[in-house]
Coordinates of C-alpha atoms in Angstrom, one line a residue:
S1 CA 16.2 -11.4 14.1
T2 CA 16.2 -9.4 17.3
A3 CA 19.6 -8.1 16.5
R4 CA 18.5 -6.9 13.0
K5 CA 15.5 -5.1 14.5
S6 CA 17.8 -3.3 17.0
E7 CA 20.1 -2.3 14.2
H8 CA 17.1 -1.0 12.3
A9 CA 16.3 1.1 15.3
G10 CA 19.7 2.8 15.0
A11 CA 21.7 0.7 17.6
N12 CA 25.2 -0.7 17.1
E13 CA 25.8 -4.3 18.2
V14 CA 28.9 -5.0 20.3
L15 CA 30.3 -8.2 21.7
T16 CA 32.0 -8.0 25.1
Y17 CA 33.6 -10.7 27.3
S18 CA 31.3 -12.7 29.6
F19 CA 34.0 -12.4 32.3
V20 CA 34.7 -9.0 33.8
H21 CA 36.7 -7.2 36.5
E22 CA 35.0 -6.8 39.8
N23 CA 35.2 -3.0 39.5
V24 CA 32.8 -3.2 36.5
M25 CA 30.1 -4.9 38.7
K26 CA 30.8 -2.6 41.7
K27 CA 30.4 0.5 39.5
A28 CA 27.0 -0.9 38.5
E29 CA 26.3 -1.4 42.2
Q30 CA 26.0 -5.2 41.8
D31 CA 26.9 -7.6 44.6
T32 CA 30.1 -9.5 43.5
S33 CA 29.4 -12.2 46.1
Q34 CA 26.6 -13.5 43.8
A35 CA 29.1 -14.0 40.9
F36 CA 31.4 -16.9 40.1
Q37 CA 35.0 -16.1 40.4
L38 CA 37.8 -17.8 38.5
S39 CA 40.8 -18.9 40.7
N40 CA 43.1 -19.1 37.6
A41 CA 42.0 -16.2 35.5
L42 CA 44.3 -15.4 32.6
S43 CA 43.9 -11.7 33.4
P44 CA 42.7 -9.7 36.4
D45 CA 40.2 -8.0 34.1
L46 CA 38.5 -11.4 33.5
Q47 CA 38.1 -12.7 37.1
Y48 CA 34.3 -12.8 37.5
Y49 CA 31.5 -14.3 35.4
R50 CA 29.2 -11.2 34.9
L51 CA 25.8 -11.0 36.6
S52 CA 24.2 -9.2 33.7
V53 CA 25.2 -7.7 30.3
L54 CA 24.5 -4.1 30.9
P55 CA 27.6 -3.2 33.0
S56 CA 29.8 -4.4 30.2
L57 CA 28.0 -2.0 27.8
L58 CA 28.2 0.9 30.3
D59 CA 32.0 0.3 30.4
K60 CA 32.2 1.0 26.7
V61 CA 30.3 4.2 26.6
R62 CA 33.0 6.6 27.8
M63 CA 35.6 5.4 25.3
N64 CA 33.1 5.9 22.4
I65 CA 32.4 9.5 23.6
K66 CA 36.2 10.1 23.8
A67 CA 36.4 8.8 20.2
G68 CA 34.2 11.6 19.1
H69 CA 30.7 10.0 19.1
D70 CA 28.3 12.4 20.8
E71 CA 25.1 10.3 20.4
F72 CA 24.8 6.6 19.9
M73 CA 23.1 3.4 21.2
L74 CA 24.9 0.1 21.9
F75 CA 23.3 -3.3 22.4
E76 CA 24.4 -6.8 23.0
I77 CA 22.8 -10.2 23.2
G78 CA 24.8 -12.1 25.8
K79 CA 24.6 -14.3 28.9
G80 CA 24.9 -13.7 32.7
H81 CA 24.5 -15.7 35.8
N82 CA 24.1 -15.2 39.6
K83 CA 24.5 -17.8 42.3
K84 CA 21.7 -16.4 44.5
Y85 CA 18.7 -16.5 42.2
H86 CA 19.7 -19.0 39.5
A87 CA 22.0 -21.5 41.1
D88 CA 21.8 -24.3 38.5
D89 CA 19.6 -25.9 35.9
E90 CA 18.1 -29.4 35.8
D91 CA 21.5 -30.9 34.9
G92 CA 23.1 -29.4 38.0
L93 CA 25.2 -26.9 36.0
P94 CA 25.2 -23.1 36.5
R95 CA 22.2 -21.7 34.7
E96 CA 23.1 -19.1 32.1
I97 CA 20.5 -16.4 31.4
E98 CA 20.5 -14.9 27.9
M99 CA 19.8 -11.2 27.9
L100 CA 19.3 -8.4 25.4
D101 CA 20.7 -5.2 26.9
A102 CA 21.1 -1.7 25.4
V103 CA 22.3 1.7 26.4
Y104 CA 21.6 5.0 24.7
S105 CA 23.9 8.0 25.4
S106 CA 23.7 11.6 24.2
K107 CA 26.4 14.1 25.2
K108 CA 23.9 16.9 24.5
P109 CA 20.6 17.0 26.3
R110 CA 17.5 16.2 24.2
E111 CA 13.9 17.2 24.5
G112 CA 12.2 15.1 27.1
A113 CA 13.6 12.5 29.5
A114 CA 16.0 9.8 28.3
Y115 CA 13.6 7.2 29.7
F116 CA 11.0 8.1 27.1
Y117 CA 13.5 7.9 24.2
M118 CA 14.5 4.4 25.1
R119 CA 10.9 3.4 25.8
H120 CA 9.9 4.7 22.3
V121 CA 12.7 2.6 20.7
L122 CA 11.6 -0.5 22.5
Q123 CA 8.0 0.1 21.6
Q124 CA 8.9 0.3 17.9
V125 CA 11.0 -2.9 18.0
A126 CA 8.0 -4.7 19.6
K127 CA 5.7 -3.3 17.0
D128 CA 8.0 -4.6 14.3
F129 CA 7.5 -8.1 15.8
G130 CA 3.8 -7.7 15.9
Y131 CA 3.0 -7.1 19.6
S132 CA 2.5 -4.2 22.0
L133 CA 4.0 -3.6 25.4
K134 CA 2.9 -2.7 28.9
F135 CA 5.1 -0.5 31.1
K136 CA 4.5 -0.9 34.9
P137 CA 5.9 1.5 37.4
I138 CA 8.1 0.0 40.1
K139 CA 6.2 0.5 43.4
E140 CA 8.5 -1.5 45.7
L141 CA 12.3 -1.4 45.5
L142 CA 13.7 -4.4 43.6
D143 CA 17.0 -5.9 44.8
F144 CA 18.3 -7.9 41.8
P145 CA 21.6 -7.7 39.9
L146 CA 19.5 -6.9 36.8
T147 CA 17.8 -3.9 38.4
A148 CA 20.8 -2.6 40.4
P149 CA 22.1 0.0 37.9
F150 CA 18.7 1.5 37.3
D151 CA 17.1 4.5 39.1
Q152 CA 13.9 2.6 39.8
Q153 CA 11.9 5.8 40.3
R154 CA 12.7 6.7 36.7
S155 CA 12.3 3.2 35.3
A156 CA 9.5 0.7 34.5
L157 CA 9.0 -3.1 34.2
V158 CA 8.2 -4.3 30.8
E159 CA 5.5 -6.8 29.9
T160 CA 3.6 -7.8 26.8
R161 CA -0.1 -6.9 26.8
D162 CA -1.0 -10.5 27.7
G163 CA 1.3 -10.5 30.8
Q164 CA 4.6 -12.0 29.6
F165 CA 7.4 -10.5 31.6
L166 CA 10.3 -9.1 29.5
G167 CA 12.5 -7.0 31.7
I168 CA 13.2 -3.3 32.7
V169 CA 13.8 -0.1 30.9
G170 CA 14.8 3.3 32.4
E171 CA 17.4 5.7 33.4
L172 CA 20.5 5.0 35.5
K173 CA 21.3 6.0 39.1
A174 CA 23.3 9.2 39.4
T175 CA 26.0 7.2 41.3
V176 CA 26.3 4.7 38.4
R177 CA 26.5 7.4 35.8
Q178 CA 29.3 9.1 37.9
A179 CA 31.2 5.8 38.4
F180 CA 31.2 5.1 34.6
K181 CA 31.7 8.8 33.7
L182 CA 28.5 8.9 31.6
P183 CA 26.7 12.0 30.5
D184 CA 23.4 12.9 32.2
Y185 CA 21.2 12.0 29.2
V186 CA 21.5 8.2 29.4
A187 CA 18.9 5.4 29.4
A188 CA 19.2 1.6 29.2
L189 CA 17.2 -1.6 29.1
S190 CA 17.7 -5.2 30.1
L191 CA 15.4 -7.8 28.6
D192 CA 15.1 -11.6 29.0
M193 CA 15.6 -13.2 25.6
E194 CA 13.4 -16.2 26.6
G195 CA 10.5 -13.8 27.2
L196 CA 11.2 -12.0 23.9
Q197 CA 11.2 -15.3 22.0
K198 CA 8.0 -16.4 23.6
A199 CA 6.3 -13.1 22.8
A200 CA 7.5 -13.2 19.2
A201 CA 6.4 -16.9 18.8
V202 CA 2.7 -16.1 19.4
Q203 CA 1.0 -16.2 16.1
R204 CA -0.4 -12.8 15.1
Q205 CA -1.8 -11.5 11.9
Q206 CA 0.9 -9.4 10.4
Y207 CA -1.0 -8.2 7.3
A208 CA -4.2 -6.2 7.4
P209 CA -5.8 -4.7 4.3
L210 CA -6.3 -1.0 4.1
S211 CA -9.7 0.1 5.4
R212 CA -12.3 1.4 2.9
F213 CA -13.5 3.8 5.6
P214 CA -11.9 6.9 7.0
S215 CA -10.3 6.9 10.4
A216 CA -12.1 8.4 13.4
T217 CA -10.6 10.3 16.3
Q218 CA -12.3 10.8 19.7
D219 CA -11.0 12.8 22.7
I220 CA -12.0 11.2 26.0
S221 CA -11.7 12.9 29.4
L222 CA -11.3 10.7 32.4
R223 CA -11.3 11.7 36.1
A224 CA -9.2 9.7 38.5
P225 CA -7.4 10.2 41.8
S226 CA -3.9 11.7 41.6
S227 CA -2.5 8.4 42.9
T228 CA -3.6 6.6 39.7
T229 CA -0.8 5.9 37.3
Y230 CA -1.0 6.6 33.6
E231 CA -0.4 2.9 32.9
E232 CA -3.5 2.0 35.0
V233 CA -5.6 4.5 33.0
F234 CA -4.1 3.3 29.7
H235 CA -4.7 -0.3 30.5
A236 CA -8.3 0.3 31.5
V237 CA -9.1 2.2 28.3
W238 CA -7.2 -0.3 26.1
T239 CA -9.0 -3.3 27.7
A240 CA -12.5 -1.7 27.3
L241 CA -11.9 -0.8 23.6
S242 CA -10.3 -4.1 22.7
E243 CA -13.3 -6.0 24.1
E244 CA -15.7 -4.0 22.0
A245 CA -13.7 -3.4 18.8
H246 CA -12.2 -6.7 17.8
D247 CA -11.6 -5.9 14.1
I248 CA -10.6 -2.3 14.5
E249 CA -7.1 -1.0 14.8
I250 CA -6.8 1.1 18.0
K251 CA -4.3 3.7 18.8
I252 CA -4.3 5.5 22.2
E253 CA -2.2 8.6 23.0
P254 CA -2.3 11.0 26.0
V255 CA -3.3 14.6 25.1
S256 CA -2.8 16.3 28.4
I257 CA -3.1 15.8 32.2
Y258 CA -4.8 18.4 34.4
Q259 CA -4.3 18.5 38.1
A260 CA -6.2 20.9 40.3
N261 CA -4.9 22.5 43.5
D262 CA -6.9 20.2 45.7
D263 CA -4.7 17.3 44.4
T264 CA -7.4 15.7 42.2
A265 CA -7.1 15.0 38.5

């Protein structure tokens, strides 16, 4: 179901090996000491059990560009593992983490940042499943194999509105782009399939009859310190409206942001 939704969003599903060469992980700036290594690998290209799915996708972008594809999105549902954070499960076996990863690449720059393009795609997929998302800025540097390829100042953590953690979406580090020979306009996401399945399993009303009344639009101006993030403002407005308007469909969009010279907004 998730794969079909991703294809509907214009992505192409690929299937890569769960075992990779150490150079693939190093290009993604992941710590190879956290990965299992095969002592009798059939090929040097398949020595390590990958820490996450995304580096495998990044390794396929360049060859697709050389094949003549200027703009495309790849995604894969696959498994990864790391010895540091997920040593084993209740049976004492290495715990495999199932992930949904995707990368969007455009040889030509598009309007706006690549982060917002991938974020929009993710929001649409979530909407198709009947829930909305919350994007939280990364305030403290995260040191996990999952987050290693991302430029965390141009990325966000992803949660459902009720607080279910899903993963990360954003742009890649310049060093990672250079290592994989990627264009500048690239964005990616890494999502936990267990979290996605839990969010999709929540019973929601999928059908709503058309209202007999016209829609109403209201512009609201809010004053906040410049240190306040957009997500904090959005969440405050969303919560206030949701508590008061239980049976009304609400859509919130930013119109503009004004910041004076004295650093107040």
